[in-house]
Amino acid sequence: GKSEGRNVYRFFEPGMDALMRERRVLEVDLEAALSKREFELDFQPILDIGSGKIVGAEALMRWRSPSRGLVSPENFIPAAEETGLIVQLGDWALRKACNVVANWPRDMRMAVNVSAAQIKSGGFARSVIAALAFSGLPANRLELEITETVMMDESDAVLRTLSQLRGLGVRIALDDFGTGYSSLGYLRRFPVDKIKIDRSFIRDLDRRDTAAIVRTVIGLGAELGITVTAEGVETEAQLGMLRKAGCGEAQGYLIGVPSKASDMSRLLHSQALQ
Ligand code: C2E
Ligand code: CA
Ligand code: CA
Ligand code: CA
């Protein structure tokens, strides 16, 4: 309509330059932040619903910028992907996460998010193998979380890399399941050990249609022998429904918020004594 046309027009006015300048400043700051060690990892616990035990954690990146404050990954990962910095940054996260979990009790698993640019960069399998070797972590305790954007392009090269890593025992999780265009297609084509149901579905679990979809995905996981993890579990009602539906694992504020390695370590040691 007419107002839409006006918006499009505005989009190409000087405001655009300001946005682009801002983006460029962000990118330059990000490069410097890596050498200044301004990045941190928080860890969010993952519950095995059946046993009631914490069985793993997901590493979530944070940027503690002196000028910007604590920056959410949603605001800096896209810029890091744009400049290619994500390759180094992701490599740092992988090594750090492996080192952390190698010092936790029992056979806790660690999940690390991986961007498409990392896998496409060529040396990804080598980086993973190095992180495992350096930390002494057994491959089957590392889980790589990938989204459909990873699988979308150059899927043959991606497929080879993921298959190679899986051959070593590394687990592959399909993140944000249900939000893309062809989740089911990727499930058939890629070697996957786990599905993580996107939190938008869990948020709407009180809707009959959404509950039916979630139960169906849980059933699908059971048929395929794939672990199903529900993301964004915030209430006892949601957890109860997921338990009844036979969901394997839960992650979300109800189980635990992302927290520092030392806090997670304390939680796990106290659980180990139970
Ligand atoms: P994600 O992989 O889907 O991670 C889950 C996000 O949901 C995290 O946001 C987490 O803090 C948040 N979350 C967990 N439980 C709940 C809950 O009960 N309710 C709500 N509302 N939110 C919950 P976060 O830490 O802001 O990370 C956002 C995204 O940034 C991640 O989404 C992931 O796509 C990306 N990301 C984070 N760390 C990394 C990383 O090291 N590498 C890459 N490539 N991406 C990362
Ligand atoms: Ca994730
Ligand atoms: Ca997710
Ligand atoms: Ca997400």
Tab-separated table of C-alpha atoms and ligand atoms in Angstrom:
chain	number	residue	atom	x	y	z
A	1	GLY	CA	0.000	0.000	0.000
A	2	LYS	CA	0.856	3.647	0.103
A	3	SER	CA	2.359	3.699	3.594
A	4	GLU	CA	4.482	0.681	2.701
A	5	GLY	CA	5.911	2.610	-0.272
A	6	ARG	CA	6.801	5.470	2.008
A	7	ASN	CA	8.676	3.117	4.335
A	8	VAL	CA	10.675	1.664	1.478
A	9	TYR	CA	11.568	5.183	0.358
A	10	ARG	CA	12.706	6.140	3.854
A	11	PHE	CA	14.855	3.023	4.014
A	12	PHE	CA	17.159	4.364	1.306
A	13	GLU	CA	17.583	7.793	2.839
A	14	PRO	CA	20.640	8.837	4.898
A	15	GLY	CA	19.428	6.629	7.784
A	16	MET	CA	20.742	3.671	5.837
A	17	ASP	CA	24.280	5.035	5.950
A	18	ALA	CA	23.999	5.508	9.691
A	19	LEU	CA	22.920	1.894	10.100
A	20	MET	CA	25.777	0.679	7.937
A	21	ARG	CA	28.291	2.823	9.813
A	22	GLU	CA	27.005	1.482	13.108
A	23	ARG	CA	27.350	-2.064	11.806
A	24	ARG	CA	30.904	-1.421	10.656
A	25	VAL	CA	31.853	0.006	14.071
A	26	LEU	CA	30.371	-3.086	15.695
A	27	GLU	CA	32.419	-5.334	13.419
A	28	VAL	CA	35.659	-3.488	14.178
A	29	ASP	CA	34.935	-3.582	17.932
A	30	LEU	CA	34.251	-7.308	17.713
A	31	GLU	CA	37.650	-8.024	16.137
A	32	ALA	CA	39.376	-6.158	18.957
A	33	ALA	CA	37.206	-7.830	21.601
A	34	LEU	CA	38.595	-11.271	20.817
A	35	SER	CA	42.207	-10.234	21.477
A	36	LYS	CA	41.083	-8.291	24.558
A	37	ARG	CA	39.419	-11.468	25.874
A	38	GLU	CA	36.038	-9.816	26.317
A	39	PHE	CA	34.056	-12.955	25.418
A	40	GLU	CA	32.680	-15.347	28.006
A	41	LEU	CA	30.696	-18.550	28.049
A	42	ASP	CA	27.698	-19.177	30.249
A	43	PHE	CA	26.355	-22.688	30.719
A	44	GLN	CA	22.729	-23.757	30.886
A	45	PRO	CA	21.884	-27.149	32.428
A	46	ILE	CA	20.019	-29.852	30.510
A	47	LEU	CA	17.748	-32.206	32.458
A	48	ASP	CA	17.158	-35.873	31.701
A	49	ILE	CA	13.431	-35.921	32.405
A	50	GLY	CA	13.241	-39.626	33.231
A	51	SER	CA	16.003	-39.732	35.843
A	52	GLY	CA	15.594	-36.145	37.068
A	53	LYS	CA	19.362	-35.614	36.716
A	54	ILE	CA	21.325	-32.906	34.951
A	55	VAL	CA	23.116	-34.721	32.131
A	56	GLY	CA	24.684	-31.866	30.250
A	57	ALA	CA	24.898	-28.184	29.518
A	58	GLU	CA	24.795	-25.829	26.564
A	59	ALA	CA	27.548	-23.241	26.179
A	60	LEU	CA	26.146	-19.786	25.380
A	61	MET	CA	28.418	-16.963	24.339
A	62	ARG	CA	28.386	-13.486	25.895
A	63	TRP	CA	30.315	-10.357	25.039
A	64	ARG	CA	31.243	-8.196	28.017
A	65	SER	CA	32.082	-4.958	26.258
A	66	PRO	CA	33.466	-2.082	28.375
A	67	SER	CA	31.598	0.470	26.252
A	68	ARG	CA	28.426	-1.465	25.327
A	69	GLY	CA	27.848	-3.539	28.436
A	70	LEU	CA	26.808	-7.186	28.224
A	71	VAL	CA	25.900	-7.851	24.583
A	72	SER	CA	23.528	-10.676	23.648
A	73	PRO	CA	24.763	-13.211	21.091
A	74	GLU	CA	21.704	-12.397	19.013
A	75	ASN	CA	23.248	-8.931	18.537
A	76	PHE	CA	26.836	-9.879	17.745
A	77	ILE	CA	26.878	-13.385	16.211
A	78	PRO	CA	25.374	-12.160	12.898
A	79	ALA	CA	28.090	-9.465	12.623
A	80	ALA	CA	30.774	-12.016	13.499
A	81	GLU	CA	29.393	-14.280	10.772
A	82	GLU	CA	29.461	-11.405	8.293
A	83	THR	CA	33.165	-10.661	8.843
A	84	GLY	CA	34.243	-14.263	9.222
A	85	LEU	CA	35.350	-13.623	12.810
A	86	ILE	CA	32.926	-16.356	13.875
A	87	VAL	CA	35.482	-18.932	12.732
A	88	GLN	CA	38.030	-17.828	15.353
A	89	LEU	CA	35.384	-16.977	17.907
A	90	GLY	CA	33.655	-20.324	17.470
A	91	ASP	CA	36.971	-22.111	17.745
A	92	TRP	CA	37.643	-20.311	21.031
A	93	ALA	CA	34.195	-21.315	22.335
A	94	LEU	CA	34.714	-24.929	21.332
A	95	ARG	CA	38.058	-25.192	23.120
A	96	LYS	CA	36.820	-23.356	26.197
A	97	ALA	CA	33.641	-25.445	26.470
A	98	CYS	CA	35.567	-28.720	26.128
A	99	ASN	CA	38.074	-27.649	28.793
A	100	VAL	CA	35.264	-26.692	31.186
A	101	VAL	CA	33.228	-29.881	30.888
A	102	ALA	CA	36.322	-32.074	31.118
A	103	ASN	CA	36.594	-30.837	34.738
A	104	TRP	CA	32.975	-31.498	35.708
A	105	PRO	CA	31.907	-34.610	37.608
A	106	ARG	CA	30.538	-37.734	35.972
A	107	ASP	CA	29.904	-38.067	32.287
A	108	MET	CA	28.307	-34.696	31.623
A	109	ARG	CA	27.890	-33.722	28.002
A	110	MET	CA	28.607	-30.292	26.556
A	111	ALA	CA	26.631	-28.759	23.708
A	112	VAL	CA	28.283	-26.073	21.576
A	113	ASN	CA	26.532	-23.952	18.938
A	114	VAL	CA	28.145	-23.992	15.506
A	115	SER	CA	27.594	-21.465	12.704
A	116	ALA	CA	27.428	-22.348	9.018
A	117	ALA	CA	30.527	-20.240	8.340
A	118	GLN	CA	32.572	-22.395	10.731
A	119	ILE	CA	31.704	-25.647	8.998
A	120	LYS	CA	32.237	-24.110	5.578
A	121	SER	CA	35.616	-22.689	6.568
A	122	GLY	CA	37.384	-25.948	5.807
A	123	GLY	CA	39.361	-26.671	8.955
A	124	PHE	CA	36.341	-27.339	11.143
A	125	ALA	CA	36.792	-31.066	11.711
A	126	ARG	CA	40.440	-30.454	12.553
A	127	SER	CA	39.446	-27.756	15.060
A	128	VAL	CA	37.002	-30.083	16.796
A	129	ILE	CA	39.542	-32.872	16.957
A	130	ALA	CA	42.115	-30.445	18.407
A	131	ALA	CA	39.660	-29.201	21.060
A	132	LEU	CA	38.935	-32.794	22.097
A	133	ALA	CA	42.613	-33.761	22.174
A	134	PHE	CA	43.630	-30.664	24.110
A	135	SER	CA	40.944	-31.090	26.781
A	136	GLY	CA	41.057	-34.885	26.935
A	137	LEU	CA	37.276	-34.935	26.542
A	138	PRO	CA	35.896	-38.142	24.997
A	139	ALA	CA	34.214	-37.366	21.663
A	140	ASN	CA	30.853	-38.764	22.787
A	141	ARG	CA	30.583	-36.068	25.455
A	142	LEU	CA	30.647	-33.276	22.873
A	143	GLU	CA	27.489	-32.283	21.072
A	144	LEU	CA	27.455	-29.840	18.148
A	145	GLU	CA	24.243	-27.836	17.772
A	146	ILE	CA	23.529	-26.850	14.222
A	147	THR	CA	20.567	-25.104	12.648
A	148	GLU	CA	19.059	-25.622	9.247
A	149	THR	CA	21.035	-22.698	7.838
A	150	VAL	CA	24.099	-24.885	8.328
A	151	MET	CA	22.541	-27.607	6.219
A	152	MET	CA	21.057	-25.345	3.573
A	153	ASP	CA	24.021	-24.543	1.396
A	154	GLU	CA	26.938	-26.640	0.253
A	155	SER	CA	25.180	-29.504	1.878
A	156	ASP	CA	27.521	-32.147	0.440
A	157	ALA	CA	30.592	-30.596	2.042
A	158	VAL	CA	28.685	-30.044	5.292
A	159	LEU	CA	27.402	-33.602	5.184
A	160	ARG	CA	30.931	-34.982	4.774
A	161	THR	CA	32.276	-32.923	7.681
A	162	LEU	CA	29.420	-33.851	10.004
A	163	SER	CA	29.655	-37.524	9.053
A	164	GLN	CA	33.395	-37.518	9.714
A	165	LEU	CA	32.892	-36.011	13.179
A	166	ARG	CA	30.031	-38.347	13.948
A	167	GLY	CA	32.274	-41.235	12.963
A	168	LEU	CA	34.583	-40.126	15.784
A	169	GLY	CA	31.671	-40.251	18.228
A	170	VAL	CA	30.765	-36.555	18.325
A	171	ARG	CA	26.997	-36.065	18.618
A	172	ILE	CA	25.012	-33.830	16.274
A	173	ALA	CA	21.928	-31.935	17.464
A	174	LEU	CA	19.443	-30.191	15.172
A	175	ASP	CA	18.739	-26.860	16.904
A	176	ASP	CA	15.546	-24.761	16.783
A	177	PHE	CA	13.654	-27.705	15.283
A	178	GLY	CA	10.389	-26.750	13.654
A	179	THR	CA	11.214	-23.147	12.805
A	180	GLY	CA	12.611	-23.717	9.319
A	181	TYR	CA	11.114	-24.646	6.002
A	182	SER	CA	12.029	-28.296	5.687
A	183	SER	CA	13.121	-29.695	9.009
A	184	LEU	CA	11.866	-33.146	8.033
A	185	GLY	CA	13.920	-33.194	4.838
A	186	TYR	CA	17.115	-32.427	6.741
A	187	LEU	CA	16.312	-35.113	9.243
A	188	ARG	CA	16.345	-37.648	6.443
A	189	ARG	CA	19.492	-36.359	4.813
A	190	PHE	CA	21.740	-35.534	7.765
A	191	PRO	CA	23.078	-37.776	10.524
A	192	VAL	CA	21.363	-36.452	13.639
A	193	ASP	CA	21.484	-37.735	17.240
A	194	LYS	CA	19.201	-35.163	18.789
A	195	ILE	CA	16.347	-32.795	17.976
A	196	LYS	CA	15.903	-29.622	20.008
A	197	ILE	CA	12.305	-28.446	19.774
A	198	ASP	CA	12.312	-24.660	19.447
A	199	ARG	CA	11.109	-22.754	22.471
A	200	SER	CA	8.314	-21.058	20.494
A	201	PHE	CA	6.503	-24.426	20.552
A	202	ILE	CA	7.048	-24.934	24.274
A	203	ARG	CA	5.792	-21.424	25.002
A	204	ASP	CA	2.479	-22.289	23.312
A	205	LEU	CA	2.123	-25.800	24.750
A	206	ASP	CA	-1.222	-24.838	26.289
A	207	ARG	CA	-2.632	-24.575	22.769
A	208	ARG	CA	-4.117	-27.831	21.551
A	209	ASP	CA	-2.601	-27.644	18.063
A	210	THR	CA	0.883	-26.840	19.382
A	211	ALA	CA	0.663	-29.642	21.953
A	212	ALA	CA	-0.258	-32.045	19.147
A	213	ILE	CA	2.768	-30.969	17.084
A	214	VAL	CA	5.118	-31.351	20.061
A	215	ARG	CA	3.749	-34.815	20.901
A	216	THR	CA	4.197	-35.798	17.256
A	217	VAL	CA	7.830	-34.625	17.172
A	218	ILE	CA	8.489	-36.593	20.379
A	219	GLY	CA	6.944	-39.658	18.733
A	220	LEU	CA	9.029	-39.087	15.623
A	221	GLY	CA	12.184	-38.968	17.740
A	222	ALA	CA	11.224	-42.243	19.403
A	223	GLU	CA	10.663	-43.947	16.028
A	224	LEU	CA	13.983	-42.679	14.665
A	225	GLY	CA	15.938	-43.395	17.846
A	226	ILE	CA	16.754	-39.696	18.228
A	227	THR	CA	16.841	-37.926	21.595
A	228	VAL	CA	14.315	-35.085	21.848
A	229	THR	CA	15.099	-32.027	23.975
A	230	ALA	CA	12.522	-29.353	24.708
A	231	GLU	CA	13.935	-25.809	24.808
A	232	GLY	CA	12.607	-22.889	26.810
A	233	VAL	CA	10.829	-24.898	29.526
A	234	GLU	CA	9.688	-22.300	32.047
A	235	THR	CA	6.824	-23.868	33.997
A	236	GLU	CA	6.032	-27.066	35.895
A	237	ALA	CA	2.954	-27.463	33.708
A	238	GLN	CA	5.116	-27.544	30.575
A	239	LEU	CA	7.554	-30.010	32.130
A	240	GLY	CA	4.672	-32.223	33.289
A	241	MET	CA	3.163	-32.303	29.832
A	242	LEU	CA	6.541	-33.097	28.242
A	243	ARG	CA	7.159	-35.900	30.743
A	244	LYS	CA	3.754	-37.395	29.975
A	245	ALA	CA	4.483	-37.213	26.259
A	246	GLY	CA	7.750	-39.113	26.762
A	247	CYS	CA	10.133	-36.270	25.977
A	248	GLY	CA	13.748	-37.168	26.773
A	249	GLU	CA	15.300	-33.933	27.955
A	250	ALA	CA	14.341	-30.426	29.036
A	251	GLN	CA	16.208	-27.141	29.058
A	252	GLY	CA	14.941	-23.747	30.197
A	253	TYR	CA	14.664	-21.279	33.038
A	254	LEU	CA	12.653	-23.782	35.130
A	255	ILE	CA	15.635	-26.151	35.175
A	256	GLY	CA	18.281	-23.441	35.309
A	257	VAL	CA	19.292	-20.144	33.739
A	258	PRO	CA	22.611	-19.836	31.883
A	259	SER	CA	25.287	-19.294	34.527
A	260	LYS	CA	29.029	-19.149	35.102
A	261	ALA	CA	31.079	-22.326	34.924
A	262	SER	CA	31.846	-22.161	38.660
A	263	ASP	CA	28.128	-22.007	39.558
A	264	MET	CA	27.312	-24.923	37.254
A	265	SER	CA	30.186	-26.891	38.711
A	266	ARG	CA	28.840	-26.338	42.247
A	267	LEU	CA	25.353	-27.438	41.192
A	268	LEU	CA	26.723	-30.612	39.642
A	269	HIS	CA	28.892	-31.510	42.613
A	270	SER	CA	25.919	-31.146	44.953
A	271	GLN	CA	23.836	-33.331	42.633
A	272	ALA	CA	26.626	-35.917	42.515
A	273	LEU	CA	26.354	-36.258	46.330
A	274	GLN	CA	22.626	-36.951	46.257
B	1	C2E	P1	19.899	-21.037	20.997
B	1	C2E	O1	21.020	-21.911	20.556
B	1	C2E	O2	18.532	-21.442	20.594
B	1	C2E	O3	20.052	-20.928	22.581
B	1	C2E	C1	18.969	-20.881	23.468
B	1	C2E	C2	18.630	-19.465	23.843
B	1	C2E	O4	17.427	-19.472	24.624
B	1	C2E	C3	19.685	-18.795	24.718
B	1	C2E	O5	19.686	-17.412	24.397
B	1	C2E	C4	19.132	-19.035	26.133
B	1	C2E	O6	19.608	-18.116	27.082
B	1	C2E	C5	17.664	-18.853	25.873
B	1	C2E	N1	16.834	-19.555	26.853
B	1	C2E	C6	17.131	-20.664	27.553
B	1	C2E	N2	16.102	-21.061	28.331
B	1	C2E	C7	15.109	-20.157	28.127
B	1	C2E	C8	13.781	-20.022	28.676
B	1	C2E	O7	13.303	-20.810	29.494
B	1	C2E	N3	13.034	-18.973	28.210
B	1	C2E	C9	13.541	-18.077	27.305
B	1	C2E	N4	12.754	-17.083	26.922
B	1	C2E	N5	14.792	-18.180	26.774
B	1	C2E	C10	15.560	-19.212	27.189
B	1	C2E	P2	21.043	-16.615	24.210
B	1	C2E	O8	22.054	-17.082	25.212
B	1	C2E	O9	20.695	-15.164	24.169
B	1	C2E	O10	21.545	-17.077	22.782
B	1	C2E	C11	20.824	-16.738	21.639
B	1	C2E	C12	21.322	-17.457	20.429
B	1	C2E	O11	22.648	-17.044	20.078
B	1	C2E	C13	21.413	-18.963	20.593
B	1	C2E	O12	20.137	-19.530	20.454
B	1	C2E	C14	22.371	-19.313	19.470
B	1	C2E	O13	21.682	-19.387	18.248
B	1	C2E	C15	23.291	-18.109	19.440
B	1	C2E	N6	24.547	-18.452	20.162
B	1	C2E	C16	24.835	-18.410	21.476
B	1	C2E	N7	26.091	-18.816	21.728
B	1	C2E	C17	26.635	-19.124	20.523
B	1	C2E	C18	27.912	-19.617	20.092
B	1	C2E	O14	28.857	-19.886	20.885
B	1	C2E	N8	28.090	-19.807	18.739
B	1	C2E	C19	27.109	-19.539	17.834
B	1	C2E	N9	27.354	-19.765	16.528
B	1	C2E	N10	25.887	-19.119	18.212
B	1	C2E	C20	25.653	-18.898	19.527
B	2	CA	CA	21.542	-23.956	20.688
B	3	CA	CA	17.691	-23.456	20.112
B	4	CA	CA	17.616	-19.914	18.619
